PDB file of C-alpha atoms in Angstrom:
ATOM      1  CA  SER A  27     118.235 155.757  12.962  1.00 85.00           C
ATOM      2  CA  GLN A  28     121.372 154.053  14.170  1.00 87.00           C
ATOM      3  CA  THR A  29     124.856 154.923  12.980  1.00 91.00           C
ATOM      4  CA  ILE A  30     128.261 153.525  13.788  1.00 95.00           C
ATOM      5  CA  HIS A  31     131.485 155.494  13.593  1.00 95.00           C
ATOM      6  CA  GLN A  32     135.067 154.373  13.541  1.00 97.00           C
ATOM      7  CA  TRP A  33     138.250 156.360  13.652  1.00 95.00           C
ATOM      8  CA  PRO A  34     140.745 156.832  12.398  1.00 96.00           C
ATOM      9  CA  ALA A  35     139.887 155.712   8.874  1.00 95.00           C
ATOM     10  CA  THR A  36     143.489 154.844   8.082  1.00 96.00           C
ATOM     11  CA  LEU A  37     146.580 154.455  10.209  1.00 97.00           C
ATOM     12  CA  VAL A  38     150.214 153.692   9.538  1.00 97.00           C
ATOM     13  CA  GLN A  39     152.196 152.696  12.608  1.00 97.00           C
ATOM     14  CA  PRO A  40     155.699 151.309  13.165  1.00 97.00           C
ATOM     15  CA  VAL A  41     156.272 147.919  14.733  1.00 97.00           C
ATOM     16  CA  GLY A  42     156.336 148.171  18.509  1.00 97.00           C
ATOM     17  CA  SER A  43     154.171 151.278  18.730  1.00 97.00           C
ATOM     18  CA  PRO A  44     150.871 151.401  20.647  1.00 97.00           C
ATOM     19  CA  LEU A  45     147.441 151.324  19.060  1.00 97.00           C
ATOM     20  CA  SER A  46     144.048 152.718  19.903  1.00 97.00           C
ATOM     21  CA  LEU A  47     141.060 152.373  17.597  1.00 98.00           C
ATOM     22  CA  GLU A  48     137.701 153.742  18.589  1.00 98.00           C
ATOM     23  CA  CYS A  49     134.158 152.804  17.698  1.00 98.00           C
ATOM     24  CA  THR A  50     130.973 154.551  18.767  1.00 97.00           C
ATOM     25  CA  VAL A  51     127.350 153.757  18.068  1.00 97.00           C
ATOM     26  CA  GLU A  52     124.509 156.267  17.995  1.00 95.00           C
ATOM     27  CA  GLY A  53     120.771 155.807  18.103  1.00 93.00           C
ATOM     28  CA  THR A  54     120.600 152.674  20.206  1.00 91.00           C
ATOM     29  CA  SER A  55     121.168 151.646  23.800  1.00 89.00           C
ATOM     30  CA  ASN A  56     122.902 148.653  25.333  1.00 92.00           C
ATOM     31  CA  PRO A  57     124.012 147.074  22.049  1.00 93.00           C
ATOM     32  CA  ASN A  58     126.262 144.071  21.660  1.00 92.00           C
ATOM     33  CA  LEU A  59     129.542 145.293  20.180  1.00 95.00           C
ATOM     34  CA  TYR A  60     132.122 143.415  18.131  1.00 95.00           C
ATOM     35  CA  TRP A  61     135.625 143.871  16.721  1.00 95.00           C
ATOM     36  CA  TYR A  62     136.505 141.929  13.572  1.00 94.00           C
ATOM     37  CA  ARG A  63     139.701 141.882  11.560  1.00 94.00           C
ATOM     38  CA  GLN A  64     139.909 141.337   7.829  1.00 90.00           C
ATOM     39  CA  ALA A  65     143.419 140.414   6.740  1.00 83.00           C
ATOM     40  CA  ALA A  66     144.436 140.814   3.113  1.00 75.00           C
ATOM     41  CA  GLY A  67     142.947 138.061   0.966  1.00 69.00           C
ATOM     42  CA  ARG A  68     141.227 136.447   3.904  1.00 70.00           C
ATOM     43  CA  GLY A  69     137.803 136.451   5.460  1.00 79.00           C
ATOM     44  CA  LEU A  70     136.701 138.159   8.615  1.00 88.00           C
ATOM     45  CA  GLN A  71     137.731 136.971  12.032  1.00 89.00           C
ATOM     46  CA  LEU A  72     136.050 137.941  15.284  1.00 91.00           C
ATOM     47  CA  LEU A  73     138.536 139.377  17.780  1.00 93.00           C
ATOM     48  CA  PHE A  74     136.375 140.558  20.688  1.00 94.00           C
ATOM     49  CA  TYR A  75     132.761 141.022  21.609  1.00 91.00           C
ATOM     50  CA  SER A  76     130.985 142.766  24.440  1.00 93.00           C
ATOM     51  CA  VAL A  77     127.491 142.463  25.866  1.00 91.00           C
ATOM     52  CA  GLY A  78     127.829 145.370  28.288  1.00 93.00           C
ATOM     53  CA  ILE A  79     130.075 147.965  29.901  1.00 94.00           C
ATOM     54  CA  GLY A  80     133.282 146.361  31.106  1.00 92.00           C
ATOM     55  CA  GLN A  81     132.289 142.941  29.742  1.00 93.00           C
ATOM     56  CA  ILE A  82     134.732 141.726  27.092  1.00 93.00           C
ATOM     57  CA  SER A  83     135.104 138.289  25.566  1.00 90.00           C
ATOM     58  CA  SER A  84     138.187 137.431  23.538  1.00 88.00           C
ATOM     59  CA  GLU A  85     137.968 134.988  20.675  1.00 82.00           C
ATOM     60  CA  VAL A  86     141.579 134.920  19.560  1.00 80.00           C
ATOM     61  CA  PRO A  87     144.633 135.072  21.881  1.00 65.00           C
ATOM     62  CA  GLN A  88     146.956 137.827  20.684  1.00 80.00           C
ATOM     63  CA  ASN A  89     148.604 141.073  21.640  1.00 89.00           C
ATOM     64  CA  LEU A  90     145.390 143.054  21.191  1.00 94.00           C
ATOM     65  CA  SER A  91     142.905 144.020  23.875  1.00 95.00           C
ATOM     66  CA  ALA A  92     139.494 145.655  23.949  1.00 96.00           C
ATOM     67  CA  SER A  93     137.610 147.822  26.379  1.00 96.00           C
ATOM     68  CA  ARG A  94     134.106 149.185  26.706  1.00 97.00           C
ATOM     69  CA  PRO A  95     134.219 152.217  28.968  1.00 96.00           C
ATOM     70  CA  GLN A  96     130.764 153.459  27.985  1.00 95.00           C
ATOM     71  CA  ASP A  97     127.605 151.789  26.725  1.00 95.00           C
ATOM     72  CA  ARG A  98     128.129 152.793  23.097  1.00 95.00           C
ATOM     73  CA  GLN A  99     131.902 153.018  22.945  1.00 97.00           C
ATOM     74  CA  PHE A 100     134.253 150.168  22.078  1.00 97.00           C
ATOM     75  CA  ILE A 101     138.028 150.540  21.941  1.00 97.00           C
ATOM     76  CA  LEU A 102     140.646 148.231  20.453  1.00 97.00           C
ATOM     77  CA  SER A 103     144.171 148.621  21.796  1.00 96.00           C
ATOM     78  CA  SER A 104     147.640 147.243  21.678  1.00 96.00           C
ATOM     79  CA  LYS A 105     150.747 148.076  23.683  1.00 95.00           C
ATOM     80  CA  LYS A 106     153.158 146.943  20.962  1.00 96.00           C
ATOM     81  CA  LEU A 107     152.095 146.362  17.382  1.00 96.00           C
ATOM     82  CA  LEU A 108     153.369 143.466  15.283  1.00 94.00           C
ATOM     83  CA  LEU A 109     153.631 143.314  11.500  1.00 94.00           C
ATOM     84  CA  SER A 110     150.919 140.652  11.562  1.00 91.00           C
ATOM     85  CA  ASP A 111     148.490 143.172  13.081  1.00 93.00           C
ATOM     86  CA  SER A 112     148.115 144.873   9.701  1.00 93.00           C
ATOM     87  CA  GLY A 113     144.611 144.604   8.314  1.00 93.00           C
ATOM     88  CA  PHE A 114     141.181 146.151   8.062  1.00 93.00           C
ATOM     89  CA  TYR A 115     139.469 146.450  11.447  1.00 96.00           C
ATOM     90  CA  LEU A 116     135.713 146.507  11.537  1.00 95.00           C
ATOM     91  CA  CYS A 117     133.472 147.342  14.447  1.00 97.00           C
ATOM     92  CA  ALA A 118     129.916 146.026  14.466  1.00 96.00           C
ATOM     93  CA  TRP A 119     126.859 146.294  16.669  1.00 95.00           C
ATOM     94  CA  LYS A 120     123.763 144.233  17.254  1.00 92.00           C
ATOM     95  CA  SER A 121     120.582 145.275  18.962  1.00 88.00           C
ATOM     96  CA  ARG A 122     119.746 143.420  22.143  1.00 82.00           C
ATOM     97  CA  SER A 123     116.155 144.617  22.070  1.00 76.00           C
ATOM     98  CA  THR A 124     115.100 142.453  19.131  1.00 71.00           C
ATOM     99  CA  SER A 125     115.225 138.767  18.404  1.00 75.00           C
ATOM    100  CA  SER A 126     117.033 139.252  15.103  1.00 78.00           C
ATOM    101  CA  TYR A 127     120.682 138.321  14.871  1.00 86.00           C
ATOM    102  CA  GLU A 128     122.071 140.598  12.181  1.00 89.00           C
ATOM    103  CA  GLN A 129     125.090 142.749  12.923  1.00 93.00           C
ATOM    104  CA  TYR A 130     125.724 146.170  11.425  1.00 94.00           C
ATOM    105  CA  PHE A 131     129.220 147.255  10.527  1.00 95.00           C
ATOM    106  CA  GLY A 132     131.113 150.497  10.667  1.00 95.00           C
ATOM    107  CA  PRO A 133     133.244 151.899   7.824  1.00 94.00           C
ATOM    108  CA  GLY A 134     136.412 150.272   9.149  1.00 94.00           C
ATOM    109  CA  THR A 135     139.975 151.315   9.959  1.00 96.00           C
ATOM    110  CA  ARG A 136     142.792 150.275   7.663  1.00 94.00           C
ATOM    111  CA  LEU A 137     145.919 149.643   9.736  1.00 96.00           C
ATOM    112  CA  THR A 138     149.333 149.219   8.181  1.00 96.00           C
ATOM    113  CA  VAL A 139     152.167 148.249  10.482  1.00 96.00           C
ATOM    114  CA  THR A 140     155.582 149.025   8.992  1.00 97.00           C
TER     115      THR A 140
ATOM    116  CA  GLY B  12     132.119 123.211  13.962  1.00 77.00           C
ATOM    117  CA  ASN B  13     130.121 125.812  12.104  1.00 82.00           C
ATOM    118  CA  SER B  14     131.512 126.927   8.763  1.00 89.00           C
ATOM    119  CA  VAL B  15     130.604 128.638   5.516  1.00 94.00           C
ATOM    120  CA  THR B  16     131.961 127.782   2.090  1.00 95.00           C
ATOM    121  CA  GLN B  17     131.618 130.143  -0.848  1.00 93.00           C
ATOM    122  CA  MET B  18     132.527 129.684  -4.448  1.00 88.00           C
ATOM    123  CA  GLU B  19     135.900 131.133  -5.228  1.00 82.00           C
ATOM    124  CA  GLY B  20     136.123 134.176  -7.408  1.00 85.00           C
ATOM    125  CA  PRO B  21     136.632 136.408  -9.032  1.00 93.00           C
ATOM    126  CA  VAL B  22     133.360 136.280 -10.896  1.00 96.00           C
ATOM    127  CA  THR B  23     133.451 138.414 -14.040  1.00 97.00           C
ATOM    128  CA  LEU B  24     130.204 139.246 -15.814  1.00 97.00           C
ATOM    129  CA  SER B  25     128.881 141.625 -18.406  1.00 97.00           C
ATOM    130  CA  GLU B  26     126.175 144.079 -17.476  1.00 97.00           C
ATOM    131  CA  GLU B  27     122.670 142.535 -17.456  1.00 96.00           C
ATOM    132  CA  ALA B  28     124.016 139.002 -17.036  1.00 97.00           C
ATOM    133  CA  PHE B  29     122.541 136.564 -14.502  1.00 97.00           C
ATOM    134  CA  LEU B  30     124.469 136.149 -11.266  1.00 97.00           C
ATOM    135  CA  THR B  31     124.767 133.162  -8.967  1.00 97.00           C
ATOM    136  CA  ILE B  32     127.199 132.982  -6.080  1.00 97.00           C
ATOM    137  CA  ASN B  33     127.109 129.642  -4.312  1.00 97.00           C
ATOM    138  CA  CYS B  34     127.175 129.340  -0.549  1.00 97.00           C
ATOM    139  CA  THR B  35     126.904 126.208   1.571  1.00 97.00           C
ATOM    140  CA  TYR B  36     127.138 125.901   5.303  1.00 95.00           C
ATOM    141  CA  THR B  37     127.780 123.478   8.105  1.00 92.00           C
ATOM    142  CA  ALA B  38     126.089 124.300  11.361  1.00 85.00           C
ATOM    143  CA  THR B  39     124.552 122.857  14.476  1.00 78.00           C
ATOM    144  CA  GLY B  40     120.854 123.435  14.687  1.00 80.00           C
ATOM    145  CA  TYR B  41     119.143 126.125  12.650  1.00 84.00           C
ATOM    146  CA  PRO B  42     121.336 129.129  12.028  1.00 91.00           C
ATOM    147  CA  SER B  43     120.300 132.478  10.617  1.00 92.00           C
ATOM    148  CA  LEU B  44     121.902 133.168   7.237  1.00 95.00           C
ATOM    149  CA  PHE B  45     123.088 136.427   5.724  1.00 96.00           C
ATOM    150  CA  TRP B  46     124.664 137.954   2.669  1.00 98.00           C
ATOM    151  CA  TYR B  47     126.836 141.015   3.199  1.00 97.00           C
ATOM    152  CA  VAL B  48     128.369 143.210   0.504  1.00 97.00           C
ATOM    153  CA  GLN B  49     131.611 145.171   0.730  1.00 94.00           C
ATOM    154  CA  TYR B  50     132.327 147.928  -1.762  1.00 93.00           C
ATOM    155  CA  PRO B  51     135.975 148.934  -2.262  1.00 88.00           C
ATOM    156  CA  GLY B  52     137.449 150.613   0.798  1.00 85.00           C
ATOM    157  CA  GLU B  53     134.238 150.380   2.802  1.00 89.00           C
ATOM    158  CA  GLY B  54     132.760 148.346   5.626  1.00 90.00           C
ATOM    159  CA  LEU B  55     130.232 145.563   5.204  1.00 93.00           C
ATOM    160  CA  GLN B  56     126.597 146.243   4.427  1.00 95.00           C
ATOM    161  CA  LEU B  57     123.857 143.765   5.166  1.00 96.00           C
ATOM    162  CA  LEU B  58     122.333 142.789   1.830  1.00 97.00           C
ATOM    163  CA  LEU B  59     119.724 140.235   2.854  1.00 97.00           C
ATOM    164  CA  LYS B  60     118.913 137.629   5.458  1.00 96.00           C
ATOM    165  CA  ALA B  61     116.865 134.495   6.142  1.00 95.00           C
ATOM    166  CA  THR B  62     116.137 133.076   9.544  1.00 91.00           C
ATOM    167  CA  LYS B  63     114.472 129.730   8.887  1.00 90.00           C
ATOM    168  CA  ALA B  64     114.203 127.013   6.267  1.00 92.00           C
ATOM    169  CA  ASP B  65     112.543 128.019   2.981  1.00 95.00           C
ATOM    170  CA  ASP B  66     112.723 131.714   3.833  1.00 95.00           C
ATOM    171  CA  LYS B  67     113.678 133.893   0.880  1.00 97.00           C
ATOM    172  CA  GLY B  68     115.656 137.017   1.588  1.00 96.00           C
ATOM    173  CA  SER B  69     115.612 139.769  -1.033  1.00 97.00           C
ATOM    174  CA  ASN B  70     116.946 143.278  -1.485  1.00 97.00           C
ATOM    175  CA  LYS B  71     117.981 145.480  -4.421  1.00 95.00           C
ATOM    176  CA  GLY B  72     117.165 142.741  -6.919  1.00 97.00           C
ATOM    177  CA  PHE B  73     119.246 140.126  -5.084  1.00 98.00           C
ATOM    178  CA  GLU B  74     117.625 136.983  -3.697  1.00 98.00           C
ATOM    179  CA  ALA B  75     118.690 133.970  -1.658  1.00 98.00           C
ATOM    180  CA  THR B  76     116.637 131.050  -0.347  1.00 98.00           C
ATOM    181  CA  TYR B  77     117.459 129.158   2.862  1.00 96.00           C
ATOM    182  CA  ARG B  78     117.635 125.490   1.768  1.00 96.00           C
ATOM    183  CA  LYS B  79     117.952 123.251   4.776  1.00 92.00           C
ATOM    184  CA  GLU B  80     117.959 120.022   2.762  1.00 93.00           C
ATOM    185  CA  THR B  81     121.021 121.114   0.788  1.00 94.00           C
ATOM    186  CA  THR B  82     122.445 123.421   3.515  1.00 95.00           C
ATOM    187  CA  SER B  83     122.724 126.179   0.951  1.00 96.00           C
ATOM    188  CA  PHE B  84     122.005 129.886   0.621  1.00 97.00           C
ATOM    189  CA  HIS B  85     122.957 130.824  -2.932  1.00 98.00           C
ATOM    190  CA  LEU B  86     122.840 134.480  -3.952  1.00 98.00           C
ATOM    191  CA  GLU B  87     121.170 135.339  -7.270  1.00 98.00           C
ATOM    192  CA  LYS B  88     120.372 138.417  -9.314  1.00 98.00           C
ATOM    193  CA  GLY B  89     118.655 138.412 -12.646  1.00 97.00           C
ATOM    194  CA  SER B  90     120.471 141.345 -14.217  1.00 96.00           C
ATOM    195  CA  VAL B  91     123.664 142.719 -12.725  1.00 97.00           C
ATOM    196  CA  GLN B  92     124.867 146.285 -13.055  1.00 97.00           C
ATOM    197  CA  VAL B  93     128.352 147.777 -13.001  1.00 96.00           C
ATOM    198  CA  SER B  94     127.489 149.235  -9.598  1.00 96.00           C
ATOM    199  CA  ASP B  95     127.115 145.693  -8.212  1.00 97.00           C
ATOM    200  CA  SER B  96     130.862 145.192  -8.465  1.00 96.00           C
ATOM    201  CA  ALA B  97     131.963 144.373  -4.918  1.00 96.00           C
ATOM    202  CA  VAL B  98     132.947 141.530  -2.608  1.00 94.00           C
ATOM    203  CA  TYR B  99     130.058 139.395  -1.366  1.00 96.00           C
ATOM    204  CA  PHE B 100     130.202 137.485   1.908  1.00 95.00           C
ATOM    205  CA  CYS B 101     127.928 134.684   3.011  1.00 96.00           C
ATOM    206  CA  ALA B 102     127.627 134.376   6.782  1.00 95.00           C
ATOM    207  CA  LEU B 103     125.773 132.480   9.483  1.00 93.00           C
ATOM    208  CA  ILE B 104     125.055 132.838  13.154  1.00 90.00           C
ATOM    209  CA  TRP B 105     123.248 130.425  15.386  1.00 80.00           C
ATOM    210  CA  GLN B 106     123.501 132.089  18.740  1.00 68.00           C
ATOM    211  CA  ALA B 107     122.787 135.742  19.381  1.00 58.00           C
ATOM    212  CA  GLY B 108     125.764 136.441  21.545  1.00 53.00           C
ATOM    213  CA  THR B 109     128.445 134.977  19.343  1.00 75.00           C
ATOM    214  CA  ALA B 110     130.215 135.767  16.141  1.00 82.00           C
ATOM    215  CA  LEU B 111     129.032 135.835  12.610  1.00 89.00           C
ATOM    216  CA  ILE B 112     130.903 133.107  10.761  1.00 90.00           C
ATOM    217  CA  PHE B 113     131.874 134.303   7.318  1.00 92.00           C
ATOM    218  CA  GLY B 114     132.861 132.673   4.103  1.00 93.00           C
ATOM    219  CA  LYS B 115     136.020 133.974   2.476  1.00 91.00           C
ATOM    220  CA  GLY B 116     134.139 136.284   0.141  1.00 93.00           C
ATOM    221  CA  THR B 117     133.544 136.295  -3.592  1.00 95.00           C
ATOM    222  CA  THR B 118     134.686 139.197  -5.720  1.00 94.00           C
ATOM    223  CA  LEU B 119     132.231 140.224  -8.425  1.00 96.00           C
ATOM    224  CA  SER B 120     133.366 142.399 -11.305  1.00 96.00           C
ATOM    225  CA  VAL B 121     130.747 143.658 -13.765  1.00 97.00           C
ATOM    226  CA  SER B 122     131.773 145.365 -16.994  1.00 96.00           C
ATOM    227  CA  SER B 123     129.658 147.493 -19.296  1.00 93.00           C
TER     228      SER B 123
END
């Protein structure tokens, strides 16, 4: 069966510090991968998605970036965090081998920028 | 553009009560529709889905029917339990490579 991991689970970082969040998927090959952010009291917003190694699409212009160095690894980064970057970051995957469209989410990383 | 509107919460019910959480959507074409559930401090879990008009998705006693004529996908459960307390998100997608579009979520609180 497929599993998705995210780490760290929680993170407290000062404004201006760098960020690296990691997501890995097991049990599937060549998935679509997604980064979403859930801000307090708000819904989920897609930040980035990837259909393959090195292929990243950005949905929202901001000081965050994403990379996909390996087939099942997706990394969210920032060079300098802002207070507004606080939130709950969720990684998701979707199988490309089926015609179904559902996405499966990881446990999330709660980021607090102070 | 595509959008999802959910009833605002919180919804507070007693155990064994009937649950309805309304969801309507605006979309081009024929999207796939989903309900996700988020328990406190956790990620989202897929609860149920429907991919075409009149489909009924069901799981763990929850049901939702894809109503194209009313562009709705309301979530129902006949008898809620305390363990159902969570945030419920309605979502749609109409193209495989793009984002799920979520409603803002509805918080359900069930007391014994």
